[in-house]
Short mmCIF file of C-alpha atoms in Angstrom, two decimals:
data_model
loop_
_atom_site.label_atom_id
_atom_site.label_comp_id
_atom_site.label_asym_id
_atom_site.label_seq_id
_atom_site.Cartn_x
_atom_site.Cartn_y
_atom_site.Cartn_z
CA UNK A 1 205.61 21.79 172.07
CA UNK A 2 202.00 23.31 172.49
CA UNK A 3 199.61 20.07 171.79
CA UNK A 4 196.14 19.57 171.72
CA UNK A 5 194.89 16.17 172.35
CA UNK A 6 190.37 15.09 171.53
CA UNK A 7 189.01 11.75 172.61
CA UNK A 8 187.54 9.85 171.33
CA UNK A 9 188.66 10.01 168.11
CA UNK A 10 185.27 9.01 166.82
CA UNK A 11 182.05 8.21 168.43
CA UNK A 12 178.62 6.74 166.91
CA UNK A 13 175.53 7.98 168.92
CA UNK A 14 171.72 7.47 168.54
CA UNK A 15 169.17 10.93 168.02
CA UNK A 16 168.34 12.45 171.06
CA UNK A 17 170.87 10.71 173.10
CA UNK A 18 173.58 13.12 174.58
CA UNK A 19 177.54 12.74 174.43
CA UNK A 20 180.40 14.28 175.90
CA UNK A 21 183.88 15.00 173.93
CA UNK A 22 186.74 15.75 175.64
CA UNK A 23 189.99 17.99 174.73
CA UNK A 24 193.35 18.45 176.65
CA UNK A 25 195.72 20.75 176.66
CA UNK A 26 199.63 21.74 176.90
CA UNK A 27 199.47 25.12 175.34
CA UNK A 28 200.85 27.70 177.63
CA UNK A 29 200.85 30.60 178.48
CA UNK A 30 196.92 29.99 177.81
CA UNK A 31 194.42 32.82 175.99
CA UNK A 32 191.38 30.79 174.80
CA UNK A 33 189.99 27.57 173.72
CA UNK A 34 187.44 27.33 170.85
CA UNK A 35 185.50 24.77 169.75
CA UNK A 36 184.55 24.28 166.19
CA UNK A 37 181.85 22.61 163.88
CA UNK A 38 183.33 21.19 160.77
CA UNK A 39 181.09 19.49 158.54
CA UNK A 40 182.50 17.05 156.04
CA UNK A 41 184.35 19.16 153.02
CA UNK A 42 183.33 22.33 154.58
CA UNK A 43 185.44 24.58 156.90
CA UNK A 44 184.93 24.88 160.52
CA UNK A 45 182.28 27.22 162.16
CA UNK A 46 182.73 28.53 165.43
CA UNK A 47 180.72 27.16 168.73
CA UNK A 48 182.44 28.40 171.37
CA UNK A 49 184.84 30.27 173.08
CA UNK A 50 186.59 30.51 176.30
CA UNK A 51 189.03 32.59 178.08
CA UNK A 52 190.48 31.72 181.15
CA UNK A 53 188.04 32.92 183.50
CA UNK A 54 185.60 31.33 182.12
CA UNK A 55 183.81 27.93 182.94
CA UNK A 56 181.36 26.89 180.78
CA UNK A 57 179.95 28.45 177.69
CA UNK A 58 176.45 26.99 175.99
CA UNK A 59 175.32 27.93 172.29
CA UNK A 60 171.67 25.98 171.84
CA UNK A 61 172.36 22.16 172.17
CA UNK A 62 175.98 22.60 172.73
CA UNK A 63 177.80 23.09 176.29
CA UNK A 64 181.30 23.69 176.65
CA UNK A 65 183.16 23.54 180.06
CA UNK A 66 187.25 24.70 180.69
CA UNK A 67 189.20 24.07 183.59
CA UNK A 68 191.67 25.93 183.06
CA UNK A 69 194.04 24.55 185.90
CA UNK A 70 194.26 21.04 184.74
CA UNK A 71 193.75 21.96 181.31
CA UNK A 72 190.57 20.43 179.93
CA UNK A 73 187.60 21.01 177.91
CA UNK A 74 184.72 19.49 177.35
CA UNK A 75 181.68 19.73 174.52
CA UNK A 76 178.74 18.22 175.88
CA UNK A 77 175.60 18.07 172.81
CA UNK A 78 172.52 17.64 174.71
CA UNK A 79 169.64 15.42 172.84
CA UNK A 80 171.25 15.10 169.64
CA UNK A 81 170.63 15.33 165.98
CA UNK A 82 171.00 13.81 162.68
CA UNK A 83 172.43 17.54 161.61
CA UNK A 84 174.90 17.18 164.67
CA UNK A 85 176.55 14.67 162.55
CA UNK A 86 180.10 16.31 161.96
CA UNK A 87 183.24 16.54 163.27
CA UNK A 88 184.05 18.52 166.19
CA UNK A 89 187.31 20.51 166.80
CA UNK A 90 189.17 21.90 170.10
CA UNK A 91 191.36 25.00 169.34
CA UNK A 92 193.58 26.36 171.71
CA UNK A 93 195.10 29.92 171.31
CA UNK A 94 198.17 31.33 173.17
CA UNK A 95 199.93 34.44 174.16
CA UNK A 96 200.43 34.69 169.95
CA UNK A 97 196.78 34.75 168.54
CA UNK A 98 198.54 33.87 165.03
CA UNK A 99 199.30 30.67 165.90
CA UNK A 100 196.54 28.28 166.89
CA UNK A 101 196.87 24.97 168.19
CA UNK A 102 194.30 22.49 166.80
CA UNK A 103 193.38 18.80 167.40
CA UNK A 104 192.49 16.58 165.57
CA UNK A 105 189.23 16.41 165.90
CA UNK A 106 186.27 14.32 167.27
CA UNK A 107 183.99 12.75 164.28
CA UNK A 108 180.53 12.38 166.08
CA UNK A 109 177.71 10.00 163.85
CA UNK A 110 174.37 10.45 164.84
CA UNK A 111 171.90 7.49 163.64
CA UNK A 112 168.36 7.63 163.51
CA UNK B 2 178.74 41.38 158.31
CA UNK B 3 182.05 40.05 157.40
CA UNK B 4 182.14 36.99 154.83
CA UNK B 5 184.57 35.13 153.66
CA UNK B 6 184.84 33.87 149.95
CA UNK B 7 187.28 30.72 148.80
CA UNK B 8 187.19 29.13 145.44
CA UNK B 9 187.40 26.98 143.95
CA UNK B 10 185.83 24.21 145.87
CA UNK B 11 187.57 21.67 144.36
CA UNK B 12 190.39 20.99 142.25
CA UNK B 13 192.21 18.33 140.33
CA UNK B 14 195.73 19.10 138.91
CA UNK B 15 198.49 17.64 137.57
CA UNK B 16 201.81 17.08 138.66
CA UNK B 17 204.25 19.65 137.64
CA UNK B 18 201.39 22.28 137.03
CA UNK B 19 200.97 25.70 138.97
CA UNK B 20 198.20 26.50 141.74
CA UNK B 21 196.59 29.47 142.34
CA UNK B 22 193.43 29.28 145.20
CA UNK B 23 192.24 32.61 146.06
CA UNK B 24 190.45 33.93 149.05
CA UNK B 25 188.52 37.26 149.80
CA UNK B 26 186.96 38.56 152.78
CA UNK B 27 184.14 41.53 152.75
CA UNK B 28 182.86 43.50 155.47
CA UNK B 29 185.86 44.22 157.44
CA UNK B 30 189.49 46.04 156.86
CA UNK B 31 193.15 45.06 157.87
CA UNK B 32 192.33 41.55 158.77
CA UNK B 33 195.09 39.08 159.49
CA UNK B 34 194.70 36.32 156.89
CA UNK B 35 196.06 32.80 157.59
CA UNK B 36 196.34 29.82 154.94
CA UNK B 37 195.59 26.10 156.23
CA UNK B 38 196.16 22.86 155.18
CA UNK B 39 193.98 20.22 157.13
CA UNK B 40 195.24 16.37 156.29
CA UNK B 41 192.44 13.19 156.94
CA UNK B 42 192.42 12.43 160.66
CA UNK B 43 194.66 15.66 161.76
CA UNK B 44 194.40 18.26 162.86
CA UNK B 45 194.93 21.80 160.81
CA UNK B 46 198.47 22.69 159.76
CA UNK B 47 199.19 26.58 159.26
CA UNK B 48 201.10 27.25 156.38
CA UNK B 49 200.90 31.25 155.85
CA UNK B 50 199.68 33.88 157.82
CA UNK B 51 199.19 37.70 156.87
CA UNK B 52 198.80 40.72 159.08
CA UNK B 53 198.75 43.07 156.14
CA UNK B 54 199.59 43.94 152.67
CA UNK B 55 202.70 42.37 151.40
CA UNK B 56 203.63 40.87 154.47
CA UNK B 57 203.62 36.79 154.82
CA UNK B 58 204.72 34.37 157.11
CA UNK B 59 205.75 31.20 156.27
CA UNK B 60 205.16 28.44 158.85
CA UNK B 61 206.21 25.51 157.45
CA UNK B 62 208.63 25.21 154.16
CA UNK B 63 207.07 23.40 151.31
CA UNK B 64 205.95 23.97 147.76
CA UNK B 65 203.88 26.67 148.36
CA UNK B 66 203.90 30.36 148.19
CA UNK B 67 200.96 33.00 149.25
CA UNK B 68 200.49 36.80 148.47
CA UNK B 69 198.25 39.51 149.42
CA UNK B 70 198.09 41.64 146.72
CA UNK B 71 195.02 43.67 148.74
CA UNK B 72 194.31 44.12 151.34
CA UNK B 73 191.16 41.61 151.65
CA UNK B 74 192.79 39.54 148.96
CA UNK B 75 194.83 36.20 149.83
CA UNK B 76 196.18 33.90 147.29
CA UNK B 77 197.80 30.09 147.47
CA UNK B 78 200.18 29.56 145.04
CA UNK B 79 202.04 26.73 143.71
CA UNK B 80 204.88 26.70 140.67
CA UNK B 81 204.78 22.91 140.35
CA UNK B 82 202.96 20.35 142.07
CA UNK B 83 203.50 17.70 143.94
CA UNK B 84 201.30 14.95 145.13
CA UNK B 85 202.01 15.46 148.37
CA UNK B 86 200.14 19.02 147.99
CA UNK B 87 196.55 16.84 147.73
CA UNK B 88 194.75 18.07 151.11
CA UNK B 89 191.73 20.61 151.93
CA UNK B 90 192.81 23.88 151.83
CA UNK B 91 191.29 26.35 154.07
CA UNK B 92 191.37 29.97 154.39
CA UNK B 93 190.67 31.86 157.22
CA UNK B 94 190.67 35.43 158.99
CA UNK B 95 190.74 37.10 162.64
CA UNK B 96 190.05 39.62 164.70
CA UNK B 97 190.17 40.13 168.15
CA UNK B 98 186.29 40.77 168.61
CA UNK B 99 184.98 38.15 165.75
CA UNK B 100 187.78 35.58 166.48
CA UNK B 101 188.67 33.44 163.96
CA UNK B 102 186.18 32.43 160.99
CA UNK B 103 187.16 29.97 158.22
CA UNK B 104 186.55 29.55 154.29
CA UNK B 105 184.80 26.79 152.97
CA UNK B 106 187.54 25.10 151.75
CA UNK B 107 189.27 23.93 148.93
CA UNK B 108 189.21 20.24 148.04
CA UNK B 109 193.01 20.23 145.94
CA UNK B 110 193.61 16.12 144.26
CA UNK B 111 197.13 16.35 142.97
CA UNK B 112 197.29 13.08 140.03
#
């Protein structure tokens, strides 16, 4: 069964610190890993994606990395914000783009 | 640019009474169309998924029922329902240059 597995499950960070959130994988054959924005009662907005050949992808403030051999991603948020306050989702897609594989998600708090 | 429309935002029903959450997308044609079901602390569940007019897939059997009447139309439907409907709905469409991009969601309370 294709599963996607975040850690932590929640984290609480102060503004302007950094953090790192972590997503592995058992979806194969592999096409691309996306990482979503959700903010609470909204739907998810895209960050990033990868294909396989790629290694790390950056959008502003947020820098993903895939290794696609041991399969893991990571979303690192560089000197973050109260408005980072959300929680963050790894999305993996296989050989079938209809059916995604999500996790469960990452809820990041950022305090003043 | 494409956008995505999904009402209502929320929603309290009753037990027993029908559904009907609709969902629109502008600014593209032929998308594929996919219905989600996200529960606290999990991650999102698929429940329908459309590649065109008239045709549905059902991923997981349940209460619920979806059309697509047009072709940038999607609709959620439920006869009766059941409290174990209650979640935040989300609709969603793809393509292979845009990826996938998601509604804002329905908030359904089944009481």
């Amino acid at each position: 069964k294709n599963q996607v597995e975040q850690s932590p499950q929640s984290l609480i960070i102060l503004e302007g610190k950094n953090c790192t959130l972590q997503c592995n994988y058992t979806v194969s054959p592999f096409s691309n890993l996306r990482w979503y924005k959700q903010d609470t009662g909204r739907g998810p907005v895209s960050l990033t994606i990868m294909t396989f050949s790629e290694n790390t992808k950056s959008n502003g403030r947020y820098t993903a990395t895939l290794d696609a051999d041991t399969k893991q991603s990571s979303l690192h948020i560089t000197a973050s914000q109260l408005s980072d306050s959300a929680s963050y989702i790894c999305v993996v897609s296989g050989s079938n783009d209809y059916k995604l594989s999500f996790g469960a998600g990452t809820t990041v708090t950022v305090r003043a | 640019s494409q956008t995505i429309h999904q009402w209502p935002a929320t929603l309290v029903q009753p037990v027993g009474s029908p559904l009907s959450l609709e969902c629109t997308v502008e600014g593209t044609s032929n998308p594929n169309l996919y219905w989600y079901r996200q529960a606290a602390g999990r991650g999102l569940q698929l429940l329908f998924y459309s590649v065109g007019i008239g045709q549905i897939s059902s991923e997981v059997p349940q209460n619920l029922s979806a059309s697509r009447p047009q072709d940038r139309q999607f609709i959620l439907s439920s006869k009766k329902l059941l409290l174990s409907d209650s979640g935040f709905y989300l609709c969603a469409w793809s393509s292979w240059t845009v990826g996938y991009t998601f509604g804002s969601g329905t908030r359904l309370t089944v009481v």
